[in-house]
Coordinates of C-alpha atoms in Angstrom, one line a residue:
M201 CA 6.6 -24.6 -16.8
P202 CA 3.8 -24.7 -14.2
L203 CA 3.2 -27.8 -12.3
L204 CA 0.5 -29.8 -14.6
F205 CA -0.4 -33.3 -14.6
V206 CA -0.2 -34.8 -18.0
E207 CA -2.2 -37.5 -19.7
V208 CA -1.2 -38.6 -22.9
D209 CA -4.0 -40.7 -25.2
N210 CA -3.5 -42.3 -28.3
C211 CA -6.9 -42.3 -29.3
H212 CA -7.8 -45.6 -28.3
E213 CA -10.0 -45.2 -25.1
S214 CA -13.4 -43.5 -25.2
E215 CA -15.0 -40.7 -23.7
E216 CA -16.3 -42.4 -20.5
E217 CA -13.0 -44.1 -19.6
L218 CA -11.0 -41.1 -19.9
A219 CA -14.0 -39.1 -17.8
D220 CA -13.2 -41.9 -15.1
K221 CA -9.6 -41.1 -15.0
L222 CA -10.2 -37.3 -14.7
E223 CA -12.8 -38.6 -11.8
K224 CA -9.9 -40.3 -10.0
Y225 CA -7.6 -37.1 -10.4
A226 CA -10.3 -35.2 -8.8
R227 CA -10.5 -37.5 -6.0
F228 CA -6.5 -37.6 -5.6
F229 CA -6.4 -33.5 -5.5
Q230 CA -9.2 -33.8 -2.8
R231 CA -7.2 -36.4 -0.5
Q232 CA -5.9 -34.4 2.8
V233 CA -2.7 -35.5 4.8
K234 CA -1.0 -34.2 7.7
D235 CA 1.9 -32.0 6.7
T236 CA 5.2 -31.6 8.3
D237 CA 4.0 -29.2 10.7
G238 CA 1.1 -31.1 11.7
Q239 CA -1.4 -28.9 9.7
E240 CA -4.2 -30.9 7.2
R241 CA -3.1 -30.2 3.4
P242 CA -3.8 -31.5 0.1
M243 CA -1.5 -34.6 -0.4
W244 CA -0.7 -33.4 -3.7
R245 CA 0.5 -29.9 -2.1
T246 CA 3.3 -31.9 -0.2
R247 CA 4.8 -33.7 -3.3
W248 CA 5.1 -30.7 -5.9
P249 CA 5.5 -26.8 -5.3
A250 CA 2.8 -25.1 -6.9
P251 CA 2.2 -21.7 -5.0
D252 CA -1.4 -20.1 -5.4
G253 CA -1.6 -17.5 -8.0
Q254 CA 1.4 -19.2 -10.0
L255 CA 0.7 -18.4 -13.7
G256 CA -2.4 -16.8 -13.0
Y257 CA -4.5 -19.6 -11.8
D258 CA -5.7 -19.6 -8.5
V259 CA -7.2 -22.8 -7.6
P260 CA -6.4 -25.2 -5.2
H261 CA -6.3 -28.0 -7.5
P262 CA -3.7 -27.9 -10.5
P263 CA -4.2 -28.3 -14.0
V264 CA -4.6 -31.6 -16.2
L265 CA -3.5 -31.4 -19.6
L266 CA -4.9 -33.7 -22.3
V267 CA -2.1 -34.4 -25.0
F268 CA -4.2 -36.5 -28.1
H269 CA -1.7 -38.5 -30.5
R270 CA -4.1 -39.5 -32.8
V271 CA -3.0 -43.4 -33.7
G272 CA -6.3 -45.0 -32.6
D273 CA -9.5 -44.9 -34.6
R274 CA -11.2 -42.2 -32.1
N275 CA -11.3 -38.5 -33.7
P276 CA -10.1 -36.3 -30.7
D277 CA -12.2 -33.6 -32.5
R278 CA -15.5 -35.4 -31.4
T279 CA -14.0 -37.2 -28.3
V280 CA -13.2 -33.4 -26.7
P281 CA -17.0 -31.8 -26.9
R282 CA -18.1 -34.9 -25.3
L283 CA -15.6 -35.5 -22.8
A284 CA -16.1 -32.0 -21.7
D285 CA -19.8 -32.6 -21.1
L286 CA -19.4 -35.6 -19.1
T287 CA -16.9 -34.0 -16.9
R288 CA -18.3 -30.3 -16.4
H289 CA -18.9 -30.6 -12.8
L290 CA -15.0 -31.1 -12.6
W291 CA -14.1 -27.8 -14.7
Q292 CA -17.2 -25.3 -15.0
G293 CA -16.6 -22.3 -12.7
Q294 CA -19.4 -19.8 -11.2
W295 CA -19.8 -16.6 -12.7
D296 CA -18.9 -13.5 -10.9
R297 CA -20.3 -10.3 -10.9
D298 CA -17.2 -8.9 -11.3
G299 CA -17.0 -9.8 -15.0
Y300 CA -15.2 -13.5 -14.6
H301 CA -15.5 -16.8 -13.7
R302 CA -14.0 -18.4 -10.4
Y303 CA -12.6 -22.1 -10.2
D304 CA -12.5 -22.8 -6.4
Q305 CA -12.4 -26.7 -5.9
K306 CA -12.3 -26.9 -9.8
I307 CA -9.8 -28.6 -12.1
P308 CA -8.6 -26.6 -15.0
I309 CA -8.8 -29.3 -18.0
I310 CA -6.6 -28.3 -21.2
A311 CA -6.6 -30.6 -24.1
T312 CA -4.1 -30.1 -27.2
G313 CA -3.0 -32.4 -30.3
L314 CA 0.4 -33.7 -30.7
N315 CA 0.6 -32.6 -34.0
N316 CA 0.3 -28.9 -33.3
L317 CA 2.7 -29.1 -30.3
R318 CA 5.1 -30.4 -33.1
K319 CA 4.4 -27.6 -35.6
H320 CA 3.8 -24.6 -33.2
G321 CA 5.8 -25.5 -30.1
P322 CA 4.7 -25.4 -26.4
A323 CA 4.9 -21.8 -26.7
G324 CA 2.3 -21.6 -29.4
A325 CA -1.6 -21.1 -29.2
V326 CA -2.5 -24.7 -29.5
F327 CA -4.3 -25.2 -25.8
Q328 CA -8.1 -25.2 -25.6
R329 CA -9.4 -24.9 -22.0
F330 CA -12.9 -27.0 -21.6
G331 CA -15.6 -24.1 -21.2
R332 CA -13.6 -21.9 -23.8
T333 CA -14.1 -21.8 -27.4
D334 CA -10.7 -20.3 -28.6
M335 CA -7.1 -21.7 -28.9
Q336 CA -4.5 -20.1 -26.3
T337 CA -1.4 -20.4 -24.9
L338 CA -0.5 -22.6 -21.8
T339 CA -0.2 -19.8 -19.8
D340 CA -3.5 -18.4 -20.8
A341 CA -5.5 -21.5 -21.1
I342 CA -4.0 -22.4 -17.3
G343 CA -4.8 -18.6 -16.0
N344 CA -7.9 -16.7 -15.9
P345 CA -7.3 -13.4 -17.7
R346 CA -10.7 -12.0 -17.1
K347 CA -9.8 -11.9 -13.5
D348 CA -6.6 -10.4 -14.3
A349 CA -8.1 -7.8 -15.8
A350 CA -10.9 -7.4 -13.2
H351 CA -8.3 -7.1 -10.5
A352 CA -6.3 -4.8 -12.5
R353 CA -8.9 -2.4 -12.8
A354 CA -10.0 -2.8 -9.3
R355 CA -6.2 -1.9 -8.3
A356 CA -6.3 1.0 -10.5
A357 CA -9.4 2.5 -9.1
Q358 CA -8.1 1.7 -5.5
I359 CA -5.2 3.7 -6.4
A360 CA -7.1 6.5 -8.2
R361 CA -9.2 6.7 -4.9
Q362 CA -5.9 6.5 -2.8
A363 CA -4.8 9.2 -5.1
A364 CA -7.6 11.6 -4.7
Y365 CA -8.1 11.0 -0.9
E366 CA -4.4 11.9 -0.6
A367 CA -4.9 15.0 -2.8
E368 CA -7.9 16.2 -0.5
Q369 CA -6.0 15.5 2.6
Q370 CA -3.0 17.8 1.1
R371 CA -5.5 20.3 -0.1
K372 CA -7.5 20.4 3.6
A373 CA -3.9 20.9 5.1
E374 CA -3.0 23.6 2.9
Q375 CA -5.8 25.7 3.7
R376 CA -5.4 24.9 7.9
A377 CA -1.5 25.9 7.3
A378 CA -2.7 29.0 5.3
K379 CA -5.4 30.0 8.2
R380 CA -2.7 29.9 10.7
E381 CA -0.4 31.4 8.8
A382 CA -2.6 34.2 8.4
K383 CA -3.1 34.8 12.0
R384 CA 0.7 34.8 12.8
P385 CA 2.0 37.7 14.9
A386 CA 4.5 40.3 13.3
C387 CA 6.8 42.1 15.4
A388 CA 5.4 45.3 16.3
E389 CA 9.3 46.6 15.5
C390 CA 10.3 45.5 12.4
G391 CA 7.4 43.7 11.1
D392 CA 9.0 40.1 10.9
K393 CA 6.7 37.3 11.6
F394 CA 7.2 35.1 14.7
P395 CA 8.7 31.9 14.1
D396 CA 6.3 28.9 15.9
D397 CA 8.3 29.1 19.2
R398 CA 8.4 32.7 19.5
W399 CA 4.3 32.7 18.8
E400 CA 4.1 30.0 21.4
A401 CA 5.7 31.9 23.8
A402 CA 3.8 35.3 23.2
D403 CA 0.3 33.3 23.8
N404 CA 1.5 31.9 26.8
Y405 CA 3.1 35.3 28.2
P406 CA 1.0 38.0 27.2
K407 CA 2.4 40.6 29.5
A408 CA 5.4 42.7 29.0
T409 CA 8.2 42.9 31.8
S410 CA 11.0 44.9 31.3
R411 CA 13.0 42.1 30.2
W412 CA 10.4 40.3 28.0
H413 CA 8.4 42.0 24.8
P414 CA 5.5 39.5 23.5
T415 CA 4.9 41.9 20.9
L416 CA 8.9 42.1 19.7
C417 CA 10.9 39.4 17.4
E418 CA 13.8 38.5 19.1
N419 CA 16.3 40.3 17.6
C420 CA 14.4 43.3 18.4
E421 CA 13.9 42.3 22.0
S422 CA 17.3 41.9 22.3
H423 CA 18.0 45.5 21.0
A424 CA 15.3 46.9 23.4
R425 CA 16.8 45.1 26.6
V426 CA 20.2 46.8 25.5
A427 CA 18.6 50.0 25.0
A428 CA 16.7 49.6 28.6
L429 CA 19.8 48.9 30.3
Q430 CA 21.7 51.9 28.6
A431 CA 18.6 53.6 30.0
E432 CA 19.0 52.3 33.5
Q433 CA 22.8 53.1 33.5
A434 CA 22.1 56.6 32.4
E435 CA 19.4 57.0 35.2
R436 CA 22.0 55.5 37.3
E437 CA 24.5 58.2 36.3
R438 CA 22.1 61.1 36.3
R439 CA 21.3 60.3 39.8
E440 CA 24.8 59.9 41.1
Q441 CA 25.4 63.3 39.8
E442 CA 22.7 64.9 41.3
E443 CA 23.8 63.1 44.6
A444 CA 27.2 64.6 44.5
A445 CA 26.0 68.1 43.4
A446 CA 24.0 68.1 46.0
A447 CA 26.7 66.6 48.4
A448 CA 29.2 69.3 47.3
E449 CA 26.5 72.2 47.7
A450 CA 25.9 71.1 51.2
A451 CA 29.4 70.8 52.0
R452 CA 30.0 74.4 50.6
R453 CA 27.0 75.8 52.7
A454 CA 28.4 73.9 56.2
G455 CA 31.9 75.3 55.0
G456 CA 30.6 79.0 54.8
W457 CA 28.8 78.5 58.2
L458 CA 31.8 77.2 60.0
A459 CA 33.9 80.4 58.3
R460 CA 31.2 83.0 60.2
F461 CA 32.0 81.2 63.5
R462 CA 35.7 81.3 63.1
S463 CA 35.9 84.9 62.5

Protein backbone atom coordinates (compact mmCIF):
# COMPACT_ATOMS: atom_id res chain seq x y z
CA MET A 1 0.00 0.00 0.00
CA PRO A 2 1.18 3.54 -0.72
CA LEU A 3 1.11 6.22 1.92
CA LEU A 4 -2.49 7.38 2.25
CA PHE A 5 -4.29 9.73 4.59
CA VAL A 6 -7.73 8.22 5.00
CA GLU A 7 -10.84 10.18 5.93
CA VAL A 8 -13.93 8.08 6.67
CA ASP A 9 -17.30 9.85 6.45
CA ASN A 10 -20.59 8.37 7.66
CA CYS A 11 -22.53 10.84 5.48
CA HIS A 12 -23.44 13.13 8.37
CA GLU A 13 -21.17 16.07 7.49
CA SER A 14 -21.88 18.68 4.85
CA GLU A 15 -19.73 19.36 1.81
CA GLU A 16 -18.47 22.55 3.46
CA GLU A 17 -17.37 20.65 6.57
CA LEU A 18 -15.52 18.07 4.48
CA ALA A 19 -13.92 20.83 2.41
CA ASP A 20 -12.70 22.46 5.62
CA LYS A 21 -11.05 19.17 6.63
CA LEU A 22 -9.27 19.00 3.28
CA GLU A 23 -8.05 22.59 3.75
CA LYS A 24 -6.53 21.47 7.06
CA TYR A 25 -4.79 18.63 5.24
CA ALA A 26 -3.34 21.14 2.79
CA ARG A 27 -2.03 23.34 5.61
CA PHE A 28 -0.60 20.29 7.35
CA PHE A 29 1.21 19.13 4.20
CA GLN A 30 2.73 22.59 3.75
CA ARG A 31 4.11 22.73 7.27
CA GLN A 32 7.94 22.76 7.26
CA VAL A 33 10.33 21.56 9.97
CA LYS A 34 14.06 21.02 10.21
CA ASP A 35 15.04 17.42 9.64
CA THR A 36 17.85 15.59 11.44
CA ASP A 37 20.32 16.90 8.85
CA GLY A 38 19.27 20.48 9.52
CA GLN A 39 17.45 20.85 6.17
CA GLU A 40 13.91 22.22 5.91
CA ARG A 41 11.44 19.55 4.83
CA PRO A 42 7.69 18.99 4.92
CA MET A 43 6.89 17.79 8.41
CA TRP A 44 4.89 14.80 7.20
CA ARG A 45 7.94 13.46 5.35
CA THR A 46 9.83 13.25 8.63
CA ARG A 47 7.08 11.02 10.05
CA TRP A 48 6.08 8.75 7.16
CA PRO A 49 8.27 7.30 4.37
CA ALA A 50 6.95 8.15 0.92
CA PRO A 51 9.60 8.34 -1.81
CA ASP A 52 8.93 10.53 -4.84
CA GLY A 53 7.34 8.65 -7.67
CA GLN A 54 5.82 5.94 -5.45
CA LEU A 55 3.18 4.16 -7.54
CA GLY A 56 3.41 6.82 -10.19
CA TYR A 57 2.61 9.97 -8.27
CA ASP A 58 5.39 12.51 -8.01
CA VAL A 59 3.74 15.36 -6.12
CA PRO A 60 5.08 16.60 -2.79
CA HIS A 61 1.73 15.95 -1.06
CA PRO A 62 0.41 12.44 -0.35
CA PRO A 63 -3.09 11.43 -1.40
CA VAL A 64 -6.17 11.74 0.76
CA LEU A 65 -8.66 8.91 0.43
CA LEU A 66 -12.30 9.68 1.27
CA VAL A 67 -14.26 6.56 2.20
CA PHE A 68 -18.01 7.12 2.38
CA HIS A 69 -20.09 4.86 4.60
CA ARG A 70 -23.72 5.63 3.90
CA VAL A 71 -25.19 5.73 7.38
CA GLY A 72 -26.42 9.33 7.53
CA ASP A 73 -28.86 11.15 5.31
CA ARG A 74 -26.38 12.67 2.87
CA ASN A 75 -25.98 11.01 -0.54
CA PRO A 76 -22.29 10.58 -1.54
CA ASP A 77 -23.30 10.74 -5.22
CA ARG A 78 -24.30 14.39 -4.65
CA THR A 79 -21.66 15.15 -2.03
CA VAL A 80 -18.64 14.24 -4.16
CA PRO A 81 -19.33 16.61 -7.13
CA ARG A 82 -20.06 19.52 -4.77
CA LEU A 83 -16.98 18.75 -2.65
CA ALA A 84 -14.83 18.56 -5.79
CA ASP A 85 -15.96 22.06 -6.78
CA LEU A 86 -15.26 23.48 -3.34
CA THR A 87 -11.72 22.01 -3.24
CA ARG A 88 -10.73 22.43 -6.88
CA HIS A 89 -7.82 24.70 -5.94
CA LEU A 90 -6.39 21.88 -3.83
CA TRP A 91 -6.38 19.09 -6.43
CA GLN A 92 -6.64 20.55 -9.94
CA GLY A 93 -3.46 20.16 -11.99
CA GLN A 94 -2.08 22.17 -14.86
CA TRP A 95 -2.15 20.80 -18.39
CA ASP A 96 1.26 20.13 -19.84
CA ARG A 97 1.91 20.39 -23.56
CA ASP A 98 3.32 16.84 -23.46
CA GLY A 99 -0.20 15.53 -22.93
CA TYR A 100 -0.73 15.14 -19.19
CA HIS A 101 -1.51 17.15 -16.06
CA ARG A 102 1.12 18.29 -13.57
CA TYR A 103 0.10 18.23 -9.93
CA ASP A 104 2.90 20.16 -8.22
CA GLN A 105 1.84 21.29 -4.73
CA LYS A 106 -1.54 19.60 -5.22
CA ILE A 107 -3.29 16.87 -3.25
CA PRO A 108 -4.60 13.79 -5.03
CA ILE A 109 -8.09 13.44 -3.55
CA ILE A 110 -9.75 10.07 -4.17
CA ALA A 111 -13.25 8.99 -3.20
CA THR A 112 -14.78 5.55 -2.79
CA GLY A 113 -17.65 3.87 -1.02
CA LEU A 114 -17.46 1.24 1.69
CA ASN A 115 -20.03 -0.93 -0.10
CA ASN A 116 -17.95 -0.96 -3.27
CA LEU A 117 -14.86 -1.83 -1.25
CA ARG A 118 -16.68 -4.75 0.32
CA LYS A 119 -17.98 -5.93 -3.05
CA HIS A 120 -14.87 -5.54 -5.23
CA GLY A 121 -12.04 -5.38 -2.71
CA PRO A 122 -9.26 -2.77 -2.44
CA ALA A 123 -7.74 -3.94 -5.74
CA GLY A 124 -10.94 -3.26 -7.70
CA ALA A 125 -11.69 -0.27 -9.92
CA VAL A 126 -13.78 1.48 -7.26
CA PHE A 127 -11.79 4.71 -6.78
CA GLN A 128 -12.61 8.06 -8.38
CA ARG A 129 -10.03 10.78 -8.33
CA PHE A 130 -11.30 14.33 -8.26
CA GLY A 131 -11.04 15.73 -11.77
CA ARG A 132 -11.49 12.34 -13.45
CA THR A 133 -14.70 10.68 -14.56
CA ASP A 134 -13.73 7.01 -14.72
CA MET A 135 -13.49 4.64 -11.80
CA GLN A 136 -9.96 3.34 -11.41
CA THR A 137 -7.85 1.06 -9.31
CA LEU A 138 -6.13 2.73 -6.39
CA THR A 139 -2.76 2.62 -8.14
CA ASP A 140 -4.11 4.33 -11.26
CA ALA A 141 -6.16 6.83 -9.26
CA ILE A 142 -3.14 7.89 -7.24
CA GLY A 143 -0.85 7.82 -10.24
CA ASN A 144 -0.60 9.76 -13.47
CA PRO A 145 -0.99 7.25 -16.34
CA ARG A 146 -0.87 9.92 -19.03
CA LYS A 147 2.42 11.22 -17.65
CA ASP A 148 3.79 7.69 -17.42
CA ALA A 149 2.82 7.08 -21.05
CA ALA A 150 4.34 10.41 -22.15
CA HIS A 151 7.58 9.64 -20.32
CA ALA A 152 7.62 6.14 -21.83
CA ARG A 153 7.25 7.65 -25.30
CA ALA A 154 10.01 10.16 -24.54
CA ARG A 155 12.29 7.39 -23.30
CA ALA A 156 11.55 5.29 -26.38
CA ALA A 157 12.27 8.27 -28.64
CA GLN A 158 15.51 8.96 -26.76
CA ILE A 159 16.56 5.33 -27.07
CA ALA A 160 15.77 5.42 -30.80
CA ARG A 161 17.78 8.64 -31.24
CA GLN A 162 20.68 7.18 -29.30
CA ALA A 163 20.58 4.01 -31.36
CA ALA A 164 20.49 6.02 -34.60
CA TYR A 165 23.38 8.18 -33.40
CA GLU A 166 25.46 5.14 -32.44
CA ALA A 167 24.67 3.48 -35.77
CA GLU A 168 25.78 6.63 -37.63
CA GLN A 169 28.97 6.81 -35.57
CA GLN A 170 29.63 3.14 -36.30
CA ARG A 171 29.07 3.71 -40.02
CA LYS A 172 31.48 6.66 -40.04
CA ALA A 173 34.05 4.67 -38.08
CA GLU A 174 33.79 1.82 -40.57
CA GLN A 175 34.21 4.25 -43.45
CA ARG A 176 37.31 5.75 -41.82
CA ALA A 177 38.68 2.28 -41.17
CA ALA A 178 38.04 1.26 -44.79
CA LYS A 179 39.78 4.36 -46.13
CA ARG A 180 42.73 3.78 -43.84
CA GLU A 181 42.89 0.11 -44.77
CA ALA A 182 42.97 1.02 -48.44
CA LYS A 183 46.18 2.97 -47.79
CA ARG A 184 47.86 0.18 -45.85
CA PRO A 185 51.15 -0.78 -47.59
CA ALA A 186 51.94 -4.34 -48.65
CA CYS A 187 55.23 -6.19 -48.72
CA ALA A 188 57.04 -5.73 -52.02
CA GLU A 189 58.20 -9.33 -51.85
CA CYS A 190 55.28 -11.48 -50.64
CA GLY A 191 52.38 -9.01 -50.88
CA ASP A 192 51.24 -9.37 -47.24
CA LYS A 193 49.73 -6.27 -45.67
CA PHE A 194 51.82 -4.50 -43.05
CA PRO A 195 50.61 -4.58 -39.44
CA ASP A 196 50.13 -1.19 -37.79
CA ASP A 197 53.52 -1.10 -36.06
CA ARG A 198 55.34 -2.01 -39.28
CA TRP A 199 53.35 0.57 -41.21
CA GLU A 200 54.21 3.25 -38.67
CA ALA A 201 57.91 2.32 -38.71
CA ALA A 202 57.98 2.38 -42.52
CA ASP A 203 56.42 5.88 -42.52
CA ASN A 204 58.84 7.14 -39.89
CA TYR A 205 61.96 5.61 -41.48
CA PRO A 206 61.39 5.43 -45.24
CA LYS A 207 65.10 5.23 -46.14
CA ALA A 208 66.44 1.71 -46.69
CA THR A 209 69.71 0.48 -45.20
CA SER A 210 71.54 -2.81 -45.19
CA ARG A 211 69.55 -3.87 -42.16
CA TRP A 212 66.28 -1.99 -42.69
CA HIS A 213 63.92 -2.55 -45.63
CA PRO A 214 60.83 -0.32 -45.33
CA THR A 215 59.16 -1.96 -48.35
CA LEU A 216 59.36 -5.48 -46.91
CA CYS A 217 57.43 -7.21 -44.19
CA GLU A 218 59.27 -8.43 -41.13
CA ASN A 219 59.53 -12.01 -42.40
CA CYS A 220 60.82 -11.03 -45.81
CA GLU A 221 63.18 -8.53 -44.23
CA SER A 222 64.59 -11.34 -42.08
CA HIS A 223 65.18 -13.43 -45.20
CA ALA A 224 66.75 -10.41 -46.90
CA ARG A 225 69.08 -9.91 -43.96
CA VAL A 226 70.15 -13.56 -44.10
CA ALA A 227 70.71 -13.27 -47.84
CA ALA A 228 72.71 -10.07 -47.32
CA LEU A 229 74.86 -11.74 -44.66
CA GLN A 230 75.42 -14.71 -46.93
CA ALA A 231 76.36 -12.38 -49.76
CA GLU A 232 78.76 -10.49 -47.51
CA GLN A 233 80.26 -13.77 -46.35
CA ALA A 234 80.66 -14.95 -49.93
CA GLU A 235 82.23 -11.65 -50.89
CA ARG A 236 84.70 -11.89 -48.01
CA GLU A 237 85.60 -15.45 -48.98
CA ARG A 238 86.03 -14.40 -52.60
CA ARG A 239 88.32 -11.55 -51.61
CA GLU A 240 90.27 -13.80 -49.28
CA GLN A 241 90.67 -16.37 -52.07
CA GLU A 242 91.80 -13.67 -54.48
CA GLU A 243 94.24 -12.30 -51.95
CA ALA A 244 95.61 -15.80 -51.23
CA ALA A 245 95.99 -16.50 -54.95
CA ALA A 246 97.75 -13.16 -55.48
CA ALA A 247 100.09 -13.88 -52.58
CA ALA A 248 100.88 -17.34 -53.94
CA GLU A 249 101.57 -15.91 -57.38
CA ALA A 250 103.84 -13.28 -55.89
CA ALA A 251 105.70 -15.92 -53.91
CA ARG A 252 106.11 -18.09 -57.00
CA ARG A 253 107.54 -15.22 -58.97
CA ALA A 254 109.85 -14.24 -56.16
CA GLY A 255 111.08 -17.83 -55.95
CA GLY A 256 111.94 -17.86 -59.66
CA TRP A 257 114.14 -14.79 -59.42
CA LEU A 258 116.02 -16.20 -56.45
CA ALA A 259 116.71 -19.44 -58.33
CA ARG A 260 118.34 -17.48 -61.14
CA PHE A 261 120.66 -15.72 -58.71
CA ARG A 262 121.69 -18.98 -57.09
CA SER A 263 122.59 -20.53 -60.39
